[in-house]
């Protein structure tokens, strides 16, 4: 049990690190490739490679209609309506801001799990303090973006990113509390494939293909990075962490991602970092401490 928990924490740490870089690479990718096509190709290729690898190694779980459907639903919610829609929003908002908006996800997840009664016990005070600190840290970061709210496209991009975070949170809760009886790697492969196919379908109706002759080498490089690092490496780690850890705890990567995205902007794009950024970082780290501590507290037994 301890070994599984250690692996789950390591998997979560890798997700925190890698997915903080994906916003930056998505921004590069969708700059010259239609966003739904970009994400659809990414996830479909990654899911296909993983399925083939599992089949050849004999590690692909036996599948039936029921457990396939149980993975298709979170695949569409998380991959298509979550990750793919965030890629679309990055046509109108900076990658760092997209990461900031998605970082509200732990709050969504705890609320959805409680409202739907998927999580039977009420969040304790320590967890609530962690969620409050995380939200405060994100609010501090938003301070630098207030002047852009009057731009209609910018505001639309923000709203769409909030919707994407809600979809990802819903898919996370579903995947956690509707287990399919298949291995985490098999689950990840089906989710990426189904989400990728749905994104390609969305692309037919929503993408503008007139710019396909302008695809840059940078966008192709970003696509390759996201296929192998963002999807094939990190997504199975997320699915494993989600199965082994409390759903609210497994989502704390969302508090780390914005700062990795901002650091990339600082070192690669020479974007400015302020004292507000540093204060928000420490606030977010505090939130992770309290959320982790809160999930380790066992509920007190009621006296009869």
Coordinates of C-alpha atoms in Angstrom, one line a residue:
X1 CA 0.0 0.0 0.0
X2 CA 2.8 2.4 0.9
X3 CA 4.6 1.5 -2.3
X4 CA 1.5 2.4 -4.3
X5 CA 1.1 5.7 -2.5
X6 CA 4.7 6.6 -3.1
X7 CA 4.3 5.8 -6.8
X8 CA 1.1 7.9 -6.9
X9 CA 2.9 10.9 -5.3
X10 CA 5.8 10.5 -7.8
X11 CA 3.3 10.3 -10.6
X12 CA 1.5 13.4 -9.4
X13 CA 4.8 15.3 -9.0
X14 CA 5.6 14.5 -12.7
X15 CA 2.2 15.8 -13.7
X16 CA 2.8 19.0 -11.8
X17 CA 6.1 19.5 -13.6
X18 CA 5.1 18.5 -17.2
X19 CA 1.6 19.9 -17.4
X20 CA 3.0 23.3 -16.4
X21 CA 4.9 23.4 -19.7
X22 CA 2.0 22.2 -21.9
X23 CA 0.2 25.6 -21.8
X24 CA 3.3 27.2 -23.3
X25 CA 3.6 24.6 -26.1
X26 CA -0.2 24.7 -26.8
X27 CA 0.1 28.4 -27.4
X28 CA 2.9 27.8 -29.9
X29 CA 0.9 25.0 -31.5
X30 CA -2.4 26.8 -32.0
X31 CA -0.6 29.9 -33.4
X32 CA -0.4 28.2 -36.8
X33 CA -2.5 25.0 -36.5
X34 CA -6.3 25.1 -36.0
X35 CA -6.8 24.4 -32.2
X36 CA -9.2 21.5 -32.3
X37 CA -7.3 19.8 -35.1
X38 CA -4.0 20.4 -33.1
X39 CA -5.4 18.8 -29.9
X40 CA -7.2 16.0 -31.8
X41 CA -4.1 14.9 -33.6
X42 CA -2.1 15.1 -30.4
X43 CA -4.4 12.9 -28.4
X44 CA -5.4 10.4 -31.1
X45 CA -1.7 9.7 -32.0
X46 CA -0.8 9.4 -28.3
X47 CA -3.7 7.1 -27.5
X48 CA -3.0 4.9 -30.6
X49 CA 0.7 4.5 -29.7
X50 CA -0.3 3.6 -26.1
X51 CA -2.9 1.1 -27.2
X52 CA -0.5 -0.6 -29.6
X53 CA 2.3 -0.7 -27.0
X54 CA 0.0 -2.3 -24.4
X55 CA -1.3 -4.8 -26.9
X56 CA 2.2 -5.9 -28.0
X57 CA 3.4 -6.1 -24.4
X58 CA 0.3 -8.1 -23.3
X59 CA -0.6 -5.5 -20.8
X60 CA -3.9 -4.3 -22.4
X61 CA -6.8 -5.1 -20.2
X62 CA -9.7 -7.2 -21.5
X63 CA -12.3 -4.7 -22.7
X64 CA -16.1 -4.9 -23.0
X65 CA -18.7 -2.4 -23.9
X66 CA -19.3 -1.3 -20.3
X67 CA -15.8 -0.5 -19.3
X68 CA -15.1 1.2 -22.7
X69 CA -18.1 3.5 -22.1
X70 CA -16.9 4.3 -18.6
X71 CA -13.6 5.6 -20.0
X72 CA -15.1 7.3 -23.1
X73 CA -17.2 9.7 -20.9
X74 CA -14.2 11.1 -18.9
X75 CA -12.2 11.0 -22.1
X76 CA -14.6 13.4 -23.8
X77 CA -15.0 15.5 -20.6
X78 CA -11.3 15.8 -19.8
X79 CA -9.5 15.5 -23.1
X80 CA -12.1 17.1 -25.5
X81 CA -14.1 19.6 -23.5
X82 CA -11.3 20.2 -21.0
X83 CA -7.8 20.2 -22.6
X84 CA -8.9 20.7 -26.2
X85 CA -11.1 23.7 -25.4
X86 CA -8.4 25.3 -23.3
X87 CA -6.2 25.1 -26.5
X88 CA -9.0 27.0 -28.3
X89 CA -9.1 29.7 -25.7
X90 CA -5.4 30.3 -26.0
X91 CA -6.1 31.9 -29.4
X92 CA -7.4 34.9 -27.3
X93 CA -5.7 34.7 -23.9
X94 CA -2.0 34.2 -22.8
X95 CA -0.9 30.7 -21.9
X96 CA -0.1 31.8 -18.3
X97 CA -3.6 33.2 -17.8
X98 CA -5.1 29.9 -19.2
X99 CA -3.1 28.0 -16.6
X100 CA -4.3 30.4 -13.9
X101 CA -7.9 29.9 -14.8
X102 CA -7.6 26.1 -14.9
X103 CA -6.0 26.2 -11.5
X104 CA -9.5 26.8 -10.0
X105 CA -10.1 23.1 -10.8
X106 CA -9.4 21.7 -7.2
X107 CA -12.3 23.9 -5.9
X108 CA -14.6 22.6 -8.7
X109 CA -13.6 19.0 -7.9
X110 CA -14.2 19.2 -4.2
X111 CA -17.6 20.9 -4.8
X112 CA -18.7 18.5 -7.5
X113 CA -17.7 15.5 -5.5
X114 CA -19.6 16.8 -2.4
X115 CA -22.7 18.0 -4.3
X116 CA -23.1 14.7 -6.3
X117 CA -22.3 12.8 -3.1
X118 CA -19.5 11.0 -4.9
X119 CA -17.3 11.9 -1.9
X120 CA -19.4 10.9 1.1
X121 CA -17.6 12.8 3.8
X122 CA -17.8 16.6 4.1
X123 CA -14.5 18.5 3.4
X124 CA -12.8 19.2 6.7
X125 CA -11.6 22.7 7.8
X126 CA -8.0 22.0 6.8
X127 CA -9.0 21.1 3.2
X128 CA -11.2 24.2 3.0
X129 CA -8.3 26.4 4.2
X130 CA -6.2 24.9 1.5
X131 CA -8.8 25.6 -1.2
X132 CA -9.2 29.2 0.1
X133 CA -5.5 29.8 0.0
X134 CA -5.3 28.4 -3.6
X135 CA -8.1 30.6 -4.7
X136 CA -6.5 33.6 -3.0
X137 CA -3.2 32.9 -4.8
X138 CA -5.0 32.8 -8.2
X139 CA -6.9 36.0 -7.4
X140 CA -3.6 37.7 -6.7
X141 CA -2.3 36.6 -10.1
X142 CA -5.4 37.9 -11.8
X143 CA -4.7 41.4 -10.6
X144 CA -2.3 42.0 -13.5
X145 CA -5.0 41.1 -16.1
X146 CA -7.9 43.2 -14.9
X147 CA -7.3 45.9 -17.6
X148 CA -7.8 43.3 -20.4
X149 CA -11.4 42.3 -19.3
X150 CA -12.9 45.0 -21.6
X151 CA -11.6 43.2 -24.7
X152 CA -14.6 41.0 -25.9
X153 CA -12.4 38.2 -27.4
X154 CA -10.2 38.2 -24.3
X155 CA -13.3 37.9 -22.0
X156 CA -14.7 35.1 -24.2
X157 CA -11.5 33.2 -24.0
X158 CA -11.5 33.5 -20.2
X159 CA -15.1 32.2 -20.0
X160 CA -14.3 29.3 -22.3
X161 CA -11.3 28.4 -20.2
X162 CA -13.5 28.4 -17.0
X163 CA -15.9 26.1 -18.8
X164 CA -13.0 23.8 -19.8
X165 CA -11.9 23.6 -16.2
X166 CA -15.4 22.6 -15.1
X167 CA -15.5 19.9 -17.7
X168 CA -12.1 18.5 -16.7
X169 CA -13.2 18.5 -13.0
X170 CA -16.4 16.7 -13.8
X171 CA -14.5 14.1 -15.8
X172 CA -12.0 13.6 -12.9
X173 CA -14.8 12.9 -10.5
X174 CA -16.5 10.5 -12.9
X175 CA -13.3 8.6 -13.5
X176 CA -12.5 8.4 -9.8
X177 CA -15.9 7.2 -8.6
X178 CA -17.0 5.1 -11.6
X179 CA -14.1 2.6 -11.9
X180 CA -14.2 0.4 -15.0
X181 CA -12.1 -2.5 -13.6
X182 CA -9.3 -1.9 -16.2
X183 CA -5.7 -0.9 -15.6
X184 CA -4.7 2.8 -15.4
X185 CA -2.7 2.6 -18.6
X186 CA -5.6 1.0 -20.5
X187 CA -7.9 3.7 -19.1
X188 CA -5.5 6.5 -20.2
X189 CA -5.3 5.0 -23.7
X190 CA -9.1 4.8 -24.2
X191 CA -9.6 8.3 -22.7
X192 CA -7.0 9.8 -25.1
X193 CA -8.4 8.0 -28.1
X194 CA -12.0 8.8 -27.5
X195 CA -11.2 12.4 -26.6
X196 CA -9.0 12.7 -29.6
X197 CA -11.7 11.4 -32.0
X198 CA -14.2 13.8 -30.5
X199 CA -11.8 16.7 -31.0
X200 CA -11.3 15.8 -34.6
X201 CA -15.1 15.7 -35.1
X202 CA -15.3 19.2 -33.4
X203 CA -12.5 20.4 -35.7
X204 CA -14.6 19.6 -38.8
X205 CA -17.3 22.1 -37.7
X206 CA -15.3 24.7 -35.7
X207 CA -11.8 25.0 -37.2
X208 CA -10.7 27.2 -40.0
X209 CA -8.5 25.1 -42.4
X210 CA -7.6 28.0 -44.6
X211 CA -4.3 28.5 -42.6
X212 CA -3.0 25.0 -42.9
X213 CA -0.5 26.0 -45.5
X214 CA 1.1 28.3 -42.9
X215 CA 2.0 25.7 -40.3
X216 CA 5.4 26.5 -38.7
X217 CA 8.1 24.2 -37.6
X218 CA 7.7 25.5 -34.1
X219 CA 4.1 24.3 -34.1
X220 CA 5.1 20.9 -35.3
X221 CA 7.8 20.7 -32.6
X222 CA 5.2 21.7 -30.0
X223 CA 2.9 19.0 -31.3
X224 CA 5.6 16.3 -31.0
X225 CA 6.5 17.4 -27.5
X226 CA 2.8 17.3 -26.4
X227 CA 2.2 13.9 -27.9
X228 CA 5.2 12.2 -26.2
X229 CA 5.7 14.2 -23.0
X230 CA 2.3 15.9 -22.4
X231 CA 0.2 12.9 -23.3
X232 CA 2.1 9.6 -23.4
X233 CA 4.2 10.3 -20.4
X234 CA 2.1 12.6 -18.1
X235 CA -1.5 11.6 -18.8
X236 CA -1.1 7.9 -17.6
X237 CA 0.6 9.3 -14.5
X238 CA -2.4 11.5 -13.9
X239 CA -4.8 8.6 -14.3
X240 CA -2.8 6.5 -11.9
X241 CA -2.6 9.3 -9.3
X242 CA -6.3 9.9 -9.7
X243 CA -7.0 6.2 -8.9
X244 CA -4.7 6.0 -5.9
X245 CA -5.1 9.4 -4.3
X246 CA -8.2 11.4 -3.1
X247 CA -9.7 13.2 -6.0
X248 CA -9.1 16.7 -4.4
X249 CA -5.5 15.9 -3.7
X250 CA -4.8 14.5 -7.2
X251 CA -5.9 17.9 -8.7
X252 CA -3.4 20.1 -6.8
X253 CA -1.1 20.1 -9.9
X254 CA -3.5 22.8 -11.1
X255 CA -2.0 25.2 -8.5
X256 CA 1.6 24.5 -9.6
X257 CA 1.0 24.7 -13.4
X258 CA 0.5 28.5 -13.5
X259 CA 3.9 29.2 -11.9
X260 CA 5.7 26.8 -14.3
X261 CA 4.0 28.6 -17.2
X262 CA 4.9 32.0 -15.8
X263 CA 8.5 30.9 -15.2
X264 CA 8.7 29.7 -18.8
X265 CA 7.4 33.1 -19.9
X266 CA 10.1 34.8 -17.8
X267 CA 13.0 32.7 -19.1
X268 CA 11.9 32.1 -22.7
X269 CA 9.8 35.2 -23.5
X270 CA 11.4 37.6 -21.1
X271 CA 8.1 38.4 -19.4
X272 CA 8.3 40.3 -16.1
X273 CA 7.8 38.6 -12.7
X274 CA 6.6 40.8 -9.8
X275 CA 6.5 40.5 -6.1
X276 CA 2.8 39.6 -6.5
X277 CA 3.9 36.5 -8.4
X278 CA 6.2 35.5 -5.6
X279 CA 3.5 36.0 -3.0
X280 CA 1.0 34.1 -5.0
X281 CA 3.5 31.2 -5.4
X282 CA 3.9 30.9 -1.6
X283 CA 0.2 31.1 -1.1
X284 CA -0.4 28.3 -3.6
X285 CA 2.3 26.2 -1.9
X286 CA 0.5 26.8 1.4
X287 CA -2.7 25.6 -0.2
X288 CA -1.1 22.4 -1.3
X289 CA 0.2 21.7 2.2
X290 CA -3.2 22.2 3.8
X291 CA -5.1 20.1 1.2
X292 CA -2.6 17.3 1.5
X293 CA -2.8 17.5 5.3
X294 CA -6.6 17.7 5.3
X295 CA -6.9 14.5 3.3
X296 CA -4.7 12.7 5.8
X297 CA -7.0 13.6 8.7
X298 CA -9.3 10.8 9.6
X299 CA -12.9 11.8 10.4
X300 CA -13.8 11.5 14.1
X301 CA -16.1 8.7 15.1
X302 CA -19.4 9.9 16.4
X303 CA -20.4 8.9 19.9
X304 CA -23.6 6.9 20.2

